[in-house]
Coordinates of C-alpha atoms in Angstrom, one line a residue:
X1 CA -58.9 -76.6 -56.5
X2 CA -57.3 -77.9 -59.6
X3 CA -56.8 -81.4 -58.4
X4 CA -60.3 -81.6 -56.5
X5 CA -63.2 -83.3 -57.3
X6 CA -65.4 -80.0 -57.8
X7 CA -62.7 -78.1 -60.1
X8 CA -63.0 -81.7 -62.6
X9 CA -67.1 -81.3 -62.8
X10 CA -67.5 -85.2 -61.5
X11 CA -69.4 -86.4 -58.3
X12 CA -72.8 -87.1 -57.3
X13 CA -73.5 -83.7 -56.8
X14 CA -71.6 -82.4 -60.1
X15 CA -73.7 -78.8 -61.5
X16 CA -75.4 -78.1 -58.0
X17 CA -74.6 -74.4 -57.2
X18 CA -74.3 -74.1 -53.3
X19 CA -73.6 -70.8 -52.1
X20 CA -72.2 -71.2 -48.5
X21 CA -72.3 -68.9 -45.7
X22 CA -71.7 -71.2 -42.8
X23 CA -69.7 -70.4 -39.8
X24 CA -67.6 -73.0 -37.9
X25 CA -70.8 -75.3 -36.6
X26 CA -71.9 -76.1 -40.2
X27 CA -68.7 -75.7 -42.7
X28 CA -68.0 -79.3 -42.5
X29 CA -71.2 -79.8 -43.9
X30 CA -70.4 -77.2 -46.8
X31 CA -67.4 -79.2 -47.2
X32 CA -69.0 -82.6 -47.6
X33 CA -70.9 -81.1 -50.5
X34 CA -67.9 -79.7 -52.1
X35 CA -66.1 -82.9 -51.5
X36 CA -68.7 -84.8 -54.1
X37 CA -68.6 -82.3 -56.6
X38 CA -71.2 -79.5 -55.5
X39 CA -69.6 -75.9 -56.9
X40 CA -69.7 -74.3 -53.7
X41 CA -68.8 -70.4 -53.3
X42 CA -68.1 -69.2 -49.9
X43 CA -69.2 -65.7 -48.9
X44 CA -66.4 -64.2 -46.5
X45 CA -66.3 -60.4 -45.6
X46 CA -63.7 -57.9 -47.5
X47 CA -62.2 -58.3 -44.7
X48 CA -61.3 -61.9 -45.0
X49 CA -63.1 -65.2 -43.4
X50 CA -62.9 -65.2 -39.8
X51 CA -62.1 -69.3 -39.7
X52 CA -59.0 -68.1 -41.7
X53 CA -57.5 -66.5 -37.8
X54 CA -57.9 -69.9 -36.2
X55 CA -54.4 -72.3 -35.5
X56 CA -52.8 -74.3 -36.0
X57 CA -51.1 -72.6 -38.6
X58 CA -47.8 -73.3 -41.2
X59 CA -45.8 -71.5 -43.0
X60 CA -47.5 -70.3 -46.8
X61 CA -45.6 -71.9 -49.8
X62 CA -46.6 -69.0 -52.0
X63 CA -42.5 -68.4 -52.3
X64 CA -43.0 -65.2 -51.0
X65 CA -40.4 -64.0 -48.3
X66 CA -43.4 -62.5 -46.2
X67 CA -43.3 -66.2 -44.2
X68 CA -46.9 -65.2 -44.1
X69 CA -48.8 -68.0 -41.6
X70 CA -51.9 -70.3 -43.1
X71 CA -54.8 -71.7 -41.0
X72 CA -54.4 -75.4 -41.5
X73 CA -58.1 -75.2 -40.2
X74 CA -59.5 -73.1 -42.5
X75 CA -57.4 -75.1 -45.7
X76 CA -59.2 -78.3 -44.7
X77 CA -62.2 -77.1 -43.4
X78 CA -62.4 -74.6 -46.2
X79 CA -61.4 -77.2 -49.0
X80 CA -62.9 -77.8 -52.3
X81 CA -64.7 -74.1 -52.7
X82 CA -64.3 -70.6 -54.2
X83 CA -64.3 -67.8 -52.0
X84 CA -66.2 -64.4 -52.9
X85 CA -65.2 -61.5 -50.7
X86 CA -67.9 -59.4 -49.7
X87 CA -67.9 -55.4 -48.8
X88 CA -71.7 -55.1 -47.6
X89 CA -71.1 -51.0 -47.7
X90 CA -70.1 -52.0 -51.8
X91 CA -73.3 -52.1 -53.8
X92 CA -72.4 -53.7 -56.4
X93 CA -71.1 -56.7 -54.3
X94 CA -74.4 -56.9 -52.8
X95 CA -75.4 -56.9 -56.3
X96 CA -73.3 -59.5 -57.0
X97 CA -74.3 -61.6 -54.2
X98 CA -78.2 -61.3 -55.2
X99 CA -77.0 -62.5 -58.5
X100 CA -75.2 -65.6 -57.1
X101 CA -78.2 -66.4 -55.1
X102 CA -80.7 -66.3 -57.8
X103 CA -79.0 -69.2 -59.6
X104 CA -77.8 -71.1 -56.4
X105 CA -79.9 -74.8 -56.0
X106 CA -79.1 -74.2 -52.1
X107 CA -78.1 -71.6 -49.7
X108 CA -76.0 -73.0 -46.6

Protein backbone atom coordinates (compact mmCIF):
# COMPACT_ATOMS: atom_id res chain seq x y z
CA UNK A 1 0.00 0.00 0.00
CA UNK A 2 2.83 2.34 0.11
CA UNK A 3 2.38 3.81 -3.22
CA UNK A 4 -1.67 3.92 -2.93
CA UNK A 5 -3.84 6.60 -2.44
CA UNK A 6 -5.08 5.30 1.10
CA UNK A 7 -1.42 4.53 2.60
CA UNK A 8 -0.70 8.71 1.60
CA UNK A 9 -3.96 9.95 3.72
CA UNK A 10 -5.34 12.01 0.43
CA UNK A 11 -8.72 11.38 -1.37
CA UNK A 12 -12.20 12.41 -0.97
CA UNK A 13 -12.76 9.94 1.57
CA UNK A 14 -9.30 10.46 3.47
CA UNK A 15 -9.98 9.53 7.64
CA UNK A 16 -13.12 7.39 6.96
CA UNK A 17 -12.59 3.99 8.80
CA UNK A 18 -14.36 1.23 6.72
CA UNK A 19 -14.14 -2.06 8.02
CA UNK A 20 -14.97 -4.55 5.14
CA UNK A 21 -16.33 -7.80 5.25
CA UNK A 22 -17.61 -8.34 1.76
CA UNK A 23 -17.43 -11.40 -0.22
CA UNK A 24 -17.00 -11.47 -4.08
CA UNK A 25 -20.51 -9.63 -5.01
CA UNK A 26 -19.59 -6.44 -3.13
CA UNK A 27 -15.57 -6.21 -2.76
CA UNK A 28 -15.41 -4.04 -5.77
CA UNK A 29 -17.38 -1.77 -3.91
CA UNK A 30 -14.91 -2.02 -0.85
CA UNK A 31 -12.31 -1.27 -3.36
CA UNK A 32 -13.79 1.84 -4.89
CA UNK A 33 -13.71 3.28 -1.27
CA UNK A 34 -10.17 2.31 -0.69
CA UNK A 35 -9.31 3.58 -4.10
CA UNK A 36 -10.29 7.38 -2.85
CA UNK A 37 -8.62 7.24 0.28
CA UNK A 38 -11.11 5.44 2.71
CA UNK A 39 -8.70 3.29 5.36
CA UNK A 40 -10.38 0.08 4.76
CA UNK A 41 -9.50 -3.15 6.92
CA UNK A 42 -10.63 -6.41 5.57
CA UNK A 43 -11.76 -9.12 7.94
CA UNK A 44 -10.51 -12.57 6.42
CA UNK A 45 -10.59 -15.87 8.56
CA UNK A 46 -7.13 -17.26 10.32
CA UNK A 47 -7.38 -19.24 7.76
CA UNK A 48 -6.81 -16.83 5.10
CA UNK A 49 -9.48 -14.88 2.58
CA UNK A 50 -11.23 -17.28 0.45
CA UNK A 51 -11.05 -14.78 -2.82
CA UNK A 52 -7.27 -15.32 -2.22
CA UNK A 53 -7.88 -19.42 -3.88
CA UNK A 54 -9.45 -17.90 -7.00
CA UNK A 55 -7.12 -17.87 -10.59
CA UNK A 56 -5.63 -16.59 -12.49
CA UNK A 57 -2.67 -16.73 -10.59
CA UNK A 58 1.38 -15.68 -11.03
CA UNK A 59 4.22 -16.41 -9.58
CA UNK A 60 4.99 -14.34 -5.88
CA UNK A 61 7.99 -11.94 -6.13
CA UNK A 62 8.60 -12.20 -2.49
CA UNK A 63 12.23 -13.81 -3.69
CA UNK A 64 11.47 -16.74 -1.86
CA UNK A 65 12.31 -20.12 -3.65
CA UNK A 66 8.82 -21.53 -2.48
CA UNK A 67 7.49 -20.19 -6.29
CA UNK A 68 4.42 -19.80 -4.09
CA UNK A 69 1.26 -18.81 -6.59
CA UNK A 70 -0.78 -15.24 -6.06
CA UNK A 71 -4.42 -14.63 -6.93
CA UNK A 72 -4.17 -11.81 -9.43
CA UNK A 73 -7.95 -11.54 -8.42
CA UNK A 74 -7.71 -11.12 -5.04
CA UNK A 75 -4.36 -8.42 -5.58
CA UNK A 76 -6.70 -6.24 -7.62
CA UNK A 77 -9.87 -6.86 -6.23
CA UNK A 78 -8.30 -6.75 -2.81
CA UNK A 79 -6.17 -3.59 -3.54
CA UNK A 80 -5.71 -0.53 -1.46
CA UNK A 81 -6.68 -2.30 2.15
CA UNK A 82 -5.24 -3.95 5.30
CA UNK A 83 -6.08 -7.29 6.09
CA UNK A 84 -6.87 -8.45 9.80
CA UNK A 85 -7.04 -12.24 10.17
CA UNK A 86 -9.63 -13.45 12.33
CA UNK A 87 -9.75 -16.77 14.63
CA UNK A 88 -13.49 -16.50 15.78
CA UNK A 89 -12.61 -19.55 18.52
CA UNK A 90 -9.64 -16.56 19.63
CA UNK A 91 -11.31 -14.20 22.09
CA UNK A 92 -9.29 -11.72 22.00
CA UNK A 93 -9.61 -11.35 18.18
CA UNK A 94 -13.19 -11.09 18.60
CA UNK A 95 -12.15 -8.50 21.00
CA UNK A 96 -10.25 -6.98 18.69
CA UNK A 97 -12.83 -6.95 16.02
CA UNK A 98 -15.46 -5.28 18.50
CA UNK A 99 -12.85 -2.71 18.99
CA UNK A 100 -12.33 -2.01 15.23
CA UNK A 101 -16.01 -1.74 14.82
CA UNK A 102 -16.65 0.72 17.45
CA UNK A 103 -14.50 3.33 15.68
CA UNK A 104 -15.43 2.22 12.03
CA UNK A 105 -17.71 5.29 10.10
CA UNK A 106 -19.08 2.15 7.99
CA UNK A 107 -19.32 -1.52 8.04
CA UNK A 108 -19.31 -3.26 4.47
Amino acid sequence: MTDSTAASGKGALAGIRIVDLTDERAIYGAKLLADLGADVVRVEPHTGDPLRQRGPFAESESGSESHEQVSLWHAFFASNRRFFGLNTDDGEQVNQLHSLLQVADVLL
